[in-house]
Short mmCIF file of C-alpha atoms in Angstrom, two decimals:
data_model
loop_
_atom_site.label_atom_id
_atom_site.label_comp_id
_atom_site.label_asym_id
_atom_site.label_seq_id
_atom_site.Cartn_x
_atom_site.Cartn_y
_atom_site.Cartn_z
CA MET A 28 28.85 -0.30 0.56
CA SER A 29 27.40 -0.78 4.05
CA ALA A 30 26.85 2.97 4.46
CA ALA A 31 24.94 3.18 1.18
CA LEU A 32 22.90 0.09 2.08
CA LEU A 33 21.92 1.50 5.48
CA SER A 34 21.23 4.93 4.00
CA GLY A 35 18.91 3.43 1.40
CA PHE A 36 17.16 1.34 4.04
CA ALA A 37 16.63 4.34 6.34
CA LEU A 38 15.36 6.68 3.63
CA GLY A 39 13.20 4.01 2.03
CA LEU A 40 11.60 3.11 5.36
CA SER A 41 10.98 6.76 6.26
CA LEU A 42 9.13 7.30 2.98
CA ILE A 43 7.07 4.11 3.17
CA VAL A 44 6.01 4.21 6.83
CA ALA A 45 3.20 6.74 6.55
CA ILE A 46 -0.58 6.55 6.60
CA GLY A 47 -1.59 6.41 2.97
CA ALA A 48 -3.94 4.66 0.58
CA GLN A 49 -1.61 1.74 -0.08
CA ASN A 50 -0.76 1.11 3.57
CA LEU A 51 -4.41 1.32 4.59
CA PHE A 52 -5.29 -1.29 2.00
CA VAL A 53 -2.50 -3.62 3.16
CA LEU A 54 -3.64 -3.09 6.75
CA ARG A 55 -7.25 -3.94 5.93
CA GLN A 56 -6.31 -7.07 3.99
CA GLY A 57 -4.04 -8.18 6.82
CA ILE A 58 -6.79 -7.75 9.38
CA ARG A 59 -9.23 -9.66 7.17
CA ARG A 60 -6.70 -12.46 6.50
CA GLU A 61 -7.44 -12.14 2.79
CA HIS A 62 -4.68 -12.86 0.26
CA VAL A 63 -2.17 -11.37 2.70
CA LEU A 64 1.05 -12.69 1.16
CA VAL A 65 -0.04 -11.77 -2.36
CA VAL A 66 -0.81 -8.18 -1.35
CA ALA A 67 2.43 -7.72 0.60
CA LEU A 68 4.62 -9.14 -2.16
CA LEU A 69 2.77 -7.21 -4.86
CA CYS A 70 3.34 -3.91 -3.05
CA ALA A 71 6.99 -4.76 -2.36
CA ALA A 72 7.58 -5.83 -5.98
CA SER A 73 5.97 -2.64 -7.30
CA ASP A 74 8.19 -0.55 -5.04
CA ALA A 75 11.25 -2.49 -6.17
CA VAL A 76 10.46 -1.83 -9.83
CA LEU A 77 9.95 1.88 -9.20
CA ILE A 78 13.12 2.14 -7.11
CA ILE A 79 15.16 0.45 -9.84
CA VAL A 80 13.64 2.77 -12.44
CA GLY A 81 14.52 5.79 -10.30
CA VAL A 82 18.09 4.67 -9.59
CA SER A 83 18.56 3.92 -13.30
CA GLY A 84 18.14 7.64 -13.95
CA ALA A 85 14.58 7.77 -15.23
CA GLY A 86 13.59 10.34 -12.61
CA TRP A 87 14.32 13.08 -15.13
CA VAL A 88 11.06 12.15 -16.87
CA LEU A 89 9.14 13.88 -14.08
CA HIS A 90 11.00 17.08 -14.95
CA SER A 91 10.89 16.63 -18.72
CA VAL A 92 7.21 15.68 -18.93
CA PRO A 93 5.47 17.60 -16.11
CA TRP A 94 2.00 16.95 -17.51
CA LEU A 95 2.50 13.24 -16.84
CA VAL A 96 2.49 13.92 -13.10
CA ASP A 97 -0.77 15.86 -13.45
CA VAL A 98 -2.41 12.99 -15.33
CA VAL A 99 -1.42 10.49 -12.66
CA ARG A 100 -2.46 12.93 -9.93
CA TRP A 101 -6.02 13.37 -11.25
CA ALA A 102 -6.40 9.68 -12.08
CA GLY A 103 -5.23 8.77 -8.61
CA ALA A 104 -7.62 11.23 -6.99
CA ALA A 105 -10.55 9.83 -8.97
CA PHE A 106 -9.71 6.27 -8.00
CA LEU A 107 -9.26 7.14 -4.32
CA LEU A 108 -12.62 8.90 -4.25
CA GLY A 109 -14.22 5.80 -5.75
CA TYR A 110 -12.54 3.58 -3.16
CA ALA A 111 -13.63 5.96 -0.40
CA ALA A 112 -17.22 5.74 -1.65
CA LEU A 113 -17.09 1.94 -1.51
CA ALA A 114 -15.68 2.02 2.02
CA ALA A 115 -18.37 4.51 3.07
CA ARG A 116 -21.02 2.24 1.60
CA ARG A 117 -19.69 -0.69 3.60
CA ALA A 118 -19.77 1.46 6.73
CA LEU A 119 -23.35 2.63 6.14
CA ARG A 120 -24.68 -0.68 4.81
CA PRO A 121 -22.60 -3.44 6.42
CA THR A 122 -22.69 -6.97 5.05
CA GLY A 123 -22.23 -8.52 8.49
CA ALA A 124 -18.52 -9.23 8.04
CA ALA A 125 -16.70 -10.28 11.18
CA LEU A 126 -13.73 -12.41 12.08
CA ASP A 127 -14.39 -16.11 12.50
CA ALA A 128 -12.71 -17.71 15.48
CA GLN A 129 -12.13 -20.95 13.59
CA ALA A 130 -8.75 -21.56 12.04
CA ALA A 131 -8.27 -21.46 8.30
CA PRO A 132 -7.61 -24.75 6.51
CA PRO A 133 -3.96 -25.87 6.80
CA GLY A 134 -1.85 -24.80 3.86
CA ASP A 135 -4.14 -21.96 2.78
CA PRO A 136 -1.82 -19.96 0.47
CA ALA A 137 -3.62 -16.69 1.18
CA ASN A 138 -3.93 -16.80 4.94
CA GLY A 139 -1.42 -19.36 6.08
CA PRO A 140 -2.02 -22.15 8.57
CA GLY A 141 -3.65 -21.39 11.87
CA THR A 142 -5.09 -18.01 10.95
CA ARG A 143 -8.69 -16.88 11.05
CA THR A 144 -10.80 -15.82 8.12
CA VAL A 145 -13.62 -13.39 7.52
CA THR A 146 -17.01 -15.06 7.43
CA ALA A 147 -18.74 -12.60 5.09
CA GLY A 148 -17.88 -10.05 2.44
CA ALA A 149 -14.80 -11.92 1.20
CA THR A 150 -13.04 -10.40 -1.81
CA THR A 151 -11.79 -12.46 -4.75
CA LEU A 152 -8.09 -12.60 -5.56
CA PRO A 153 -8.42 -10.81 -8.97
CA ALA A 154 -10.32 -7.95 -7.31
CA VAL A 155 -7.71 -7.67 -4.56
CA VAL A 156 -4.84 -7.68 -7.07
CA ALA A 157 -6.54 -5.05 -9.26
CA THR A 158 -7.21 -2.78 -6.30
CA CYS A 159 -3.69 -3.20 -4.96
CA LEU A 160 -2.13 -2.35 -8.33
CA ALA A 161 -4.38 0.67 -8.78
CA LEU A 162 -3.64 2.02 -5.29
CA THR A 163 0.07 1.64 -6.03
CA TRP A 164 0.45 2.72 -9.65
CA LEU A 165 -2.19 5.47 -9.67
CA ASN A 166 -0.67 7.17 -6.65
CA PRO A 167 1.53 10.10 -7.74
CA HIS A 168 3.26 10.16 -4.34
CA VAL A 169 4.74 6.76 -5.18
CA TYR A 170 6.48 8.19 -8.24
CA LEU A 171 7.68 11.29 -6.44
CA ASP A 172 9.03 9.30 -3.49
CA THR A 173 10.56 6.29 -5.23
CA VAL A 174 11.40 7.38 -8.78
CA PHE A 175 12.32 11.00 -8.16
CA LEU A 176 13.43 11.37 -4.53
CA LEU A 177 15.11 8.00 -4.01
CA GLY A 178 16.53 8.16 -7.53
CA SER A 179 17.97 11.62 -6.91
CA VAL A 180 19.57 10.62 -3.60
CA ALA A 181 20.89 7.40 -5.11
CA ALA A 182 22.66 9.45 -7.79
CA THR A 183 24.79 11.03 -5.04
CA GLN A 184 26.05 7.60 -3.96
CA GLY A 185 28.15 7.14 -7.08
CA ALA A 186 29.22 3.53 -7.63
CA ASP A 187 27.33 2.46 -4.48
CA ARG A 188 23.96 3.64 -5.78
CA TRP A 189 22.76 0.06 -6.34
CA TRP A 190 23.56 -0.83 -2.74
CA PHE A 191 21.48 2.20 -1.79
CA ALA A 192 18.69 0.84 -3.98
CA ALA A 193 19.03 -2.60 -2.38
CA GLY A 194 18.63 -1.04 1.06
CA ALA A 195 15.46 0.74 -0.03
CA VAL A 196 14.03 -2.46 -1.54
CA VAL A 197 14.76 -4.40 1.67
CA ALA A 198 13.04 -1.67 3.71
CA SER A 199 9.97 -1.80 1.50
CA THR A 200 9.72 -5.59 1.63
CA ALA A 201 10.22 -5.72 5.39
CA TRP A 202 7.60 -3.03 5.96
CA PHE A 203 4.85 -4.53 3.83
CA LEU A 204 5.34 -8.03 5.24
CA SER A 205 5.36 -6.66 8.80
CA LEU A 206 2.26 -4.54 8.21
CA ALA A 207 0.33 -7.31 6.46
CA TYR A 208 1.06 -10.03 8.99
CA GLY A 209 1.32 -7.85 12.07
CA SER A 210 -2.12 -6.33 11.52
CA ARG A 211 -3.81 -9.70 12.18
CA TYR A 212 -3.26 -9.12 15.89
CA LEU A 213 -5.84 -6.36 15.68
CA GLY A 214 -8.46 -9.03 15.01
CA ARG A 215 -9.59 -9.23 18.62
CA TRP A 216 -10.90 -5.67 18.34
CA LEU A 217 -12.59 -6.35 15.02
CA ALA A 218 -14.70 -9.38 15.90
CA THR A 219 -18.03 -7.59 15.40
CA PRO A 220 -19.71 -6.00 12.36
CA ARG A 221 -19.88 -2.70 14.24
CA ALA A 222 -16.09 -2.58 14.57
CA TRP A 223 -15.74 -3.12 10.83
CA ARG A 224 -18.17 -0.27 10.20
CA VAL A 225 -15.90 2.01 12.23
CA LEU A 226 -12.80 0.79 10.36
CA ASP A 227 -14.40 1.26 6.95
CA GLY A 228 -15.67 4.68 7.97
CA ALA A 229 -12.15 5.72 8.96
CA ILE A 230 -10.75 4.35 5.70
CA ALA A 231 -13.37 6.29 3.71
CA VAL A 232 -12.43 9.56 5.45
CA VAL A 233 -8.67 9.08 4.99
CA MET A 234 -8.99 8.02 1.34
CA ALA A 235 -11.20 11.01 0.54
CA ALA A 236 -8.81 13.36 2.33
CA ILE A 237 -5.84 12.00 0.36
CA ALA A 238 -7.77 12.34 -2.90
CA ILE A 239 -8.65 15.96 -2.16
CA SER A 240 -5.07 16.76 -1.18
CA LEU A 241 -3.86 15.45 -4.56
CA VAL A 242 -5.88 17.96 -6.56
CA LEU A 243 -5.71 20.99 -4.27
CA PRO A 244 -2.99 23.51 -5.10
CA ALA A 245 0.08 23.14 -2.96
#
């Protein structure tokens, strides 16, 4: 049991800890102190659902219906290019967003007590949730990593496969919470609009690169 749990945690963490569209979004929201807990839990919950689906044996769908992967791949590339365009627009035409040194109101469910908020360019909760879901569920790498790869490895664990799944879910939850709340310490370097232009420019480049990699032949 413990071996399967640790194995699932290690493999799950190794697959999640990588620079990608989802992690960049979580990082940006964490730095901005915008709906941090919602984003982290939404990503972790999505991963948990996909891991459970994979361990349940649904990974064979990726082999049985190969065109489904292509549909998700092209849809994901299109969305990432759109997100990259928005980030590039923010970099070229900044709205003056910067971190406010004043603490957020106590009990703020999005930011938590004692944190700082962005003074301009704030994003509404529905928009953040929609973007987070799209970056997660329109990313074909998510299906390949969680449903197929983790599901395939879990199948080798026999009766302990659900402990393996539990380890992977714990790794995912720990990572997203750590990334979301740990990124706020980068705020001191992002206290000016110019710094946000650099960050958004970098996000635009990475998102576009990921989108192109999805549609280029392997």
